C-alpha positions as a printed NumPy array, in Angstrom:
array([[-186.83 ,   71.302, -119.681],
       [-186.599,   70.841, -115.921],
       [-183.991,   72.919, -115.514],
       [-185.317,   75.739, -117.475],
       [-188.599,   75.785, -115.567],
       [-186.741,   75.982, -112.485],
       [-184.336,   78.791, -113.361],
       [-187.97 ,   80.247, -114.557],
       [-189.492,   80.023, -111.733],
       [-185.983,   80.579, -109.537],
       [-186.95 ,   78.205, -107.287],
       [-183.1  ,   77.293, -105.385],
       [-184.452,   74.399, -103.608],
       [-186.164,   72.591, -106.483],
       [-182.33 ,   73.451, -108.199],
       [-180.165,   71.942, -106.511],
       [-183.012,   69.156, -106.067],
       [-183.086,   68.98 , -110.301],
       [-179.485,   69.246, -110.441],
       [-178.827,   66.082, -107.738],
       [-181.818,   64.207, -109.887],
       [-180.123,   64.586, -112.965],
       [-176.552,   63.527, -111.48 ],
       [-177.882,   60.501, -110.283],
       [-179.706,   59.659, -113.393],
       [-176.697,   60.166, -115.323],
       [-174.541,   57.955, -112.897],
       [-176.962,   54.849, -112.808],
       [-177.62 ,   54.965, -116.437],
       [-173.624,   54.787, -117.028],
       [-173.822,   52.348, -114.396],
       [-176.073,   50.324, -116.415],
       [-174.25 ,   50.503, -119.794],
       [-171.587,   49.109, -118.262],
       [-172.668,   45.984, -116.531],
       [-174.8  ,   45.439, -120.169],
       [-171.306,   45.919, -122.165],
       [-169.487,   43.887, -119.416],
       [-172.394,   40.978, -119.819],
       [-172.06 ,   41.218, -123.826],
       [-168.538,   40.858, -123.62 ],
       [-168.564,   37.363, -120.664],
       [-170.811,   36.052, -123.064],
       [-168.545,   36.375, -125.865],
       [-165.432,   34.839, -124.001],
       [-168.115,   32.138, -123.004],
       [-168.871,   31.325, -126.243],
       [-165.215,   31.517, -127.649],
       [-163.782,   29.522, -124.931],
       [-166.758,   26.643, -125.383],
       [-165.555,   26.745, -129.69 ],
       [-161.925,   26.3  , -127.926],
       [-162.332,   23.667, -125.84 ],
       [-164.484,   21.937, -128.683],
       [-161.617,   22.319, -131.567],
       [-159.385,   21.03 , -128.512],
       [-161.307,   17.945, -128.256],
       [-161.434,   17.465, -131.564],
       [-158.005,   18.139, -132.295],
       [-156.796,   15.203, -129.777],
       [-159.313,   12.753, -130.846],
       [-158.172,   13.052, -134.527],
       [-154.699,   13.011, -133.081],
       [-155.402,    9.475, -131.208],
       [-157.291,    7.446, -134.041],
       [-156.768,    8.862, -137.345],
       [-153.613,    6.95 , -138.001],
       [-154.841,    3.799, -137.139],
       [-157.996,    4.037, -138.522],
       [-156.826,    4.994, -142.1  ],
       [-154.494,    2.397, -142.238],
       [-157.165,   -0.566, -142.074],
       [-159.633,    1.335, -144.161],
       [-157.023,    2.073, -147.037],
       [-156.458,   -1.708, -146.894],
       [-160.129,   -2.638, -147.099],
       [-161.032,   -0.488, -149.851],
       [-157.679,   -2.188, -151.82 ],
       [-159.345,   -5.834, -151.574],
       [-162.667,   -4.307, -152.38 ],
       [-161.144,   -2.88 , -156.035],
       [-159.531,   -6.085, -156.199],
       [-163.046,   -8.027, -155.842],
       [-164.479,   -5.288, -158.225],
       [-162.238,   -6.005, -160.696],
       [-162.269,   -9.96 , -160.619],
       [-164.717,  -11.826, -163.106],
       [-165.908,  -13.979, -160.405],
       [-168.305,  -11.237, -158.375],
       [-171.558,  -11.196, -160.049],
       [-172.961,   -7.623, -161.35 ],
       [-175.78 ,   -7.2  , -158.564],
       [-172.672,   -8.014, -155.75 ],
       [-170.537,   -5.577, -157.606],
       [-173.127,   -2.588, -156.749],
       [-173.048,   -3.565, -153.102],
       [-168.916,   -3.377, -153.29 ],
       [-169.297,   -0.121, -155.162],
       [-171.54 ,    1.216, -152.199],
       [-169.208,   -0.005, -149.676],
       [-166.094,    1.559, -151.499],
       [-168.254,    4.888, -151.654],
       [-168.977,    4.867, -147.909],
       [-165.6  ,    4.2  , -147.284],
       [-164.496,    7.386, -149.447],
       [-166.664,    9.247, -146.725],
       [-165.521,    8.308, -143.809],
       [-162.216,    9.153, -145.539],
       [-162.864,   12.308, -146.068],
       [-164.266,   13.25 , -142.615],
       [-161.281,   12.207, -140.823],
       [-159.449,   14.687, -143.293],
       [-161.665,   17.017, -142.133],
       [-160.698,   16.54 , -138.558],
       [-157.166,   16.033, -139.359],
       [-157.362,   19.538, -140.905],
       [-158.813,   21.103, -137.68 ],
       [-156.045,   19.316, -135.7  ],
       [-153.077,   20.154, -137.477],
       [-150.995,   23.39 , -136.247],
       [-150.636,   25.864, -138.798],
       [-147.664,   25.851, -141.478],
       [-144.645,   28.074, -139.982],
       [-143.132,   28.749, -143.587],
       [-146.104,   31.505, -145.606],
       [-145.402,   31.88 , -148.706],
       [-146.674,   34.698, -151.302],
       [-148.851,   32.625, -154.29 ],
       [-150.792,   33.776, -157.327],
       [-154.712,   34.298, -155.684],
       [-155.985,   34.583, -159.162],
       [-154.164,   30.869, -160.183],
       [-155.564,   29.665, -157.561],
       [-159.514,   30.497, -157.839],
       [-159.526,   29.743, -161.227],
       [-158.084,   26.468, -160.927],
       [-160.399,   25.905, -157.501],
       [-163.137,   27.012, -160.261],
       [-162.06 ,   24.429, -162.746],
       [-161.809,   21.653, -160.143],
       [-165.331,   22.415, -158.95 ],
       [-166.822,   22.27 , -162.24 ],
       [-167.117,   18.932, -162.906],
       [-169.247,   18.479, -160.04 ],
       [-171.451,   21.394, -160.852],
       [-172.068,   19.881, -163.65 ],
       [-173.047,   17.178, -162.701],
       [-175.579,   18.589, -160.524],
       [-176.686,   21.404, -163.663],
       [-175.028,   24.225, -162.172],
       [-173.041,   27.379, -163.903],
       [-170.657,   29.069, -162.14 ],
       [-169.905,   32.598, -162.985],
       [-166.51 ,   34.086, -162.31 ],
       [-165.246,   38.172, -161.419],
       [-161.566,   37.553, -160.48 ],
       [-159.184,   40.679, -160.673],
       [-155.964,   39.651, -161.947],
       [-152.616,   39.106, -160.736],
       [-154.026,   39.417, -157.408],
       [-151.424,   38.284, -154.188],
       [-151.293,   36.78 , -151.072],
       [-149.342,   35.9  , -148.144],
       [-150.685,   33.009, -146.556],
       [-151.523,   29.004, -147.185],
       [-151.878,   28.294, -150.762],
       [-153.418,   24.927, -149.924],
       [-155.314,   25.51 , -147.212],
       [-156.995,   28.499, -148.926],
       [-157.977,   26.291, -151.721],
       [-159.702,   24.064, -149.164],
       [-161.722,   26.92 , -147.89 ],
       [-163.031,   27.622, -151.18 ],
       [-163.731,   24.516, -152.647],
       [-165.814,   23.514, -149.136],
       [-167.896,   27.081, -149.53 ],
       [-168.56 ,   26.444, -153.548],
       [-169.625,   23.045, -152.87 ],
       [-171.887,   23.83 , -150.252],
       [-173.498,   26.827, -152.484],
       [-173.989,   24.358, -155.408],
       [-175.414,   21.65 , -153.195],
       [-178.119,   24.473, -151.859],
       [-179.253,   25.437, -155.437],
       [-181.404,   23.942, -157.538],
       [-180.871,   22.249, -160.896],
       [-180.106,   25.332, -163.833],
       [-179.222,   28.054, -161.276],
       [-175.446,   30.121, -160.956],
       [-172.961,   30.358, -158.69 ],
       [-171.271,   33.456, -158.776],
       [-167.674,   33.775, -157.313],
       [-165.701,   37.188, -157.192],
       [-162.565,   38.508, -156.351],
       [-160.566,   41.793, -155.255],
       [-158.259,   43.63 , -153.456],
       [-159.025,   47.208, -151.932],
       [-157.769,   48.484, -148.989],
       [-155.239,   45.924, -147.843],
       [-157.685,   43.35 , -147.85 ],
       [-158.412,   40.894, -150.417],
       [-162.387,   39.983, -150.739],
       [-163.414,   36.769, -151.995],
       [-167.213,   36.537, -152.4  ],
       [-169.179,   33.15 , -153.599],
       [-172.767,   33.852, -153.758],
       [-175.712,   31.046, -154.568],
       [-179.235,   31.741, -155.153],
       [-180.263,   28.483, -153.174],
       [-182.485,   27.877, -150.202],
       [-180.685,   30.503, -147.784],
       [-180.408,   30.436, -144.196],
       [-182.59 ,   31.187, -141.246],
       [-181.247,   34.128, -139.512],
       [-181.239,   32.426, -136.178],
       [-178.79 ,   29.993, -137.494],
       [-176.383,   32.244, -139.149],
       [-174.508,   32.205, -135.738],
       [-173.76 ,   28.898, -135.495],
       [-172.139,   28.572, -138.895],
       [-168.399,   27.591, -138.534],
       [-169.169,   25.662, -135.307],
       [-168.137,   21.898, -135.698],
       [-171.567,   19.533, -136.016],
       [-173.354,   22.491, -136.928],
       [-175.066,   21.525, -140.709],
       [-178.449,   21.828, -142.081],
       [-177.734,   19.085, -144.7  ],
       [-179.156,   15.829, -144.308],
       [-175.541,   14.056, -144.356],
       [-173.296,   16.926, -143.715],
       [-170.757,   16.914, -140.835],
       [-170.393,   20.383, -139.95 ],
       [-166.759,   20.106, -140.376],
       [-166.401,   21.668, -143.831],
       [-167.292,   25.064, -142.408],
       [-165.473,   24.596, -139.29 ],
       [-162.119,   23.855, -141.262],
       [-163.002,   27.086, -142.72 ],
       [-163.193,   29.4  , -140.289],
       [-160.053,   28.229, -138.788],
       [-157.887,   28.388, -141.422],
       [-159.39 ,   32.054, -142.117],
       [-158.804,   33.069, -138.379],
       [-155.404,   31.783, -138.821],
       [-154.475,   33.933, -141.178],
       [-155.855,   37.07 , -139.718],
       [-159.137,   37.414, -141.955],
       [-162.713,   37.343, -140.909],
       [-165.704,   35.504, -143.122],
       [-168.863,   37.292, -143.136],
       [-172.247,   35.519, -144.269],
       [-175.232,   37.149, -145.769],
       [-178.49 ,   35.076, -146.352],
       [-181.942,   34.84 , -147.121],
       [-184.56 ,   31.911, -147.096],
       [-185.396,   30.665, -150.551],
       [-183.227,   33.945, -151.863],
       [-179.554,   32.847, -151.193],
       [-176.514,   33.28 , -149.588],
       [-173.135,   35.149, -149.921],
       [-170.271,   34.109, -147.779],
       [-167.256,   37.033, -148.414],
       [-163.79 ,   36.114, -147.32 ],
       [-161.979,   39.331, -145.967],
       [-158.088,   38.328, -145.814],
       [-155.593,   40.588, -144.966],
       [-152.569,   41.067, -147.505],
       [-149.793,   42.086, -145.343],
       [-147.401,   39.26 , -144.37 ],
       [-146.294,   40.419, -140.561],
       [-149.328,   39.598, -139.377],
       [-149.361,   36.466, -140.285],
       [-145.889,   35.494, -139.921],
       [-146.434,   36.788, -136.528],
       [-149.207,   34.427, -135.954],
       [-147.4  ,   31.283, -137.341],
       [-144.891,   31.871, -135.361],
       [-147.136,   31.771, -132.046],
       [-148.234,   28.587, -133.15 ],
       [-144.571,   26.721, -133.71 ]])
């Protein structure tokens, strides 16, 4: 509009004057997009080197202990069956040994959970049934839905493949349905779903429980990172990683006192991956 009021009013020295304005504007504001993309992206290496050098840590302090600390708890939690099982231990000592035994069980299964984030990825992928595998993760999972009065609701397309970690995929899956049932209340469904389209195999396990504050969705998949009152954090962790492994990306949508929907994007094709295990030998 400048421009054309000059030419109207052919003014040459407010021209060139307009046309040296509007070359500099140009400039700085390019100027400025870049430093703001070039900031954006530091912070992003920033963040993803702090996640490295926390899995690092992690990865050597499971490396030091876990062995000897699993060895001395498997044997304590052998004499505490034994004591269980003896006539002599009265009923009200018994519930203290049953507690211990419990507690025991979880501190198990946390240093699985950092053994999992320690250990290097498999070199040998192998193509397994999908569709076996989330309906037996399903069936696995049920039992402790039902204990806590929750339905789970299945969508799996069949004879559905993929090149990857049979085991550690189950892992993923059983850690994300057991965190959606533990966020719902009693009576409510958990839906899981399943299908290929575009190269890409989606996996999507949506509860209807308390949600998540949007400020917090970027934290998820950072070890000690929970909003559950004895959660570790490491569940998701172990999650992400194995999913990054393999190439695929987890995406998490969520609303407070709606739900959440955490969809697994994987990628089918096996050079990738093979590729990427590989690297990691």
């Amino acid at each position: 509009t400048r421009l054309i009021y000059v030419v109207k009013i052919q003014s040459a020295v407010e021209l060139s004057f307009i046309f040296y304005l509007t070359v500099i504007t140009w400039v700085t504001l390019l100027a400025v997009i870049f430093i703001i993309e070039n900031m954006e992206n530091q912070l992003i290496m920033q963040r993803e080197l702090e996640h490295v050098e926390k899995m690092n840590t992690i990865s050597q302090l499971a490396a030091a202990v876990a062995h000897e600390i699993r060895n001395p708890m498997t044997t304590v939690r052998g004499f505490l069956q034994m004591l269980n099982s003896s006539g002599t231990v009265s009923d009200h000592d018994k519930s203290y040994i049953k507690i211990s035994i419990e507690e025991l069980d979880r501190a198990q299964a946390i240093i699985n959970d950092y053994l999992s984030i320690s250990k290097p990825p498999k070199s040998g992928i192998e193509q397994f049934d999908l569709t076996k595998v989330l309906h037996d993760s399903i069936q696995i999972i049920t039992a402790y839905a039902a204990v806590n009065n929750i339905h789970i609701q299945s969508d799996i397309a069949p004879a559905l493949k993929l090149f990857g970690f049979k085991h550690e995929i189950q892992q993923v899956l059983m850690n994300i349905m057991k965190n959606g049932i533990e966020a719902m209340e009693a009576g409510e469904t958990l839906e899981v779903s399943a299908y290929e389209r575009d190269n890409m195999i989606k996996i999507a396990i949506k509860d209807h429980g308390c949600g998540i504050p949007k400020d917090e969705l970027k934290w998820l998949g950072t070890a000690y990172f929970t909003n559950k009152e004895n959660g570790t954090g490491l569940g998701l962790a172990v999650s992400y990683e194995i999913i990054k492994r393999m190439h695929g990306r987890i995406k998490v949508q969520s609303q407070v006192q709606v739900g959440t929907t955490f969809t697994l994007h994987i990628p089918t094709h096996p050079k990738q991956l093979e590729e990427n295990a590989e690297e990691n030998v």
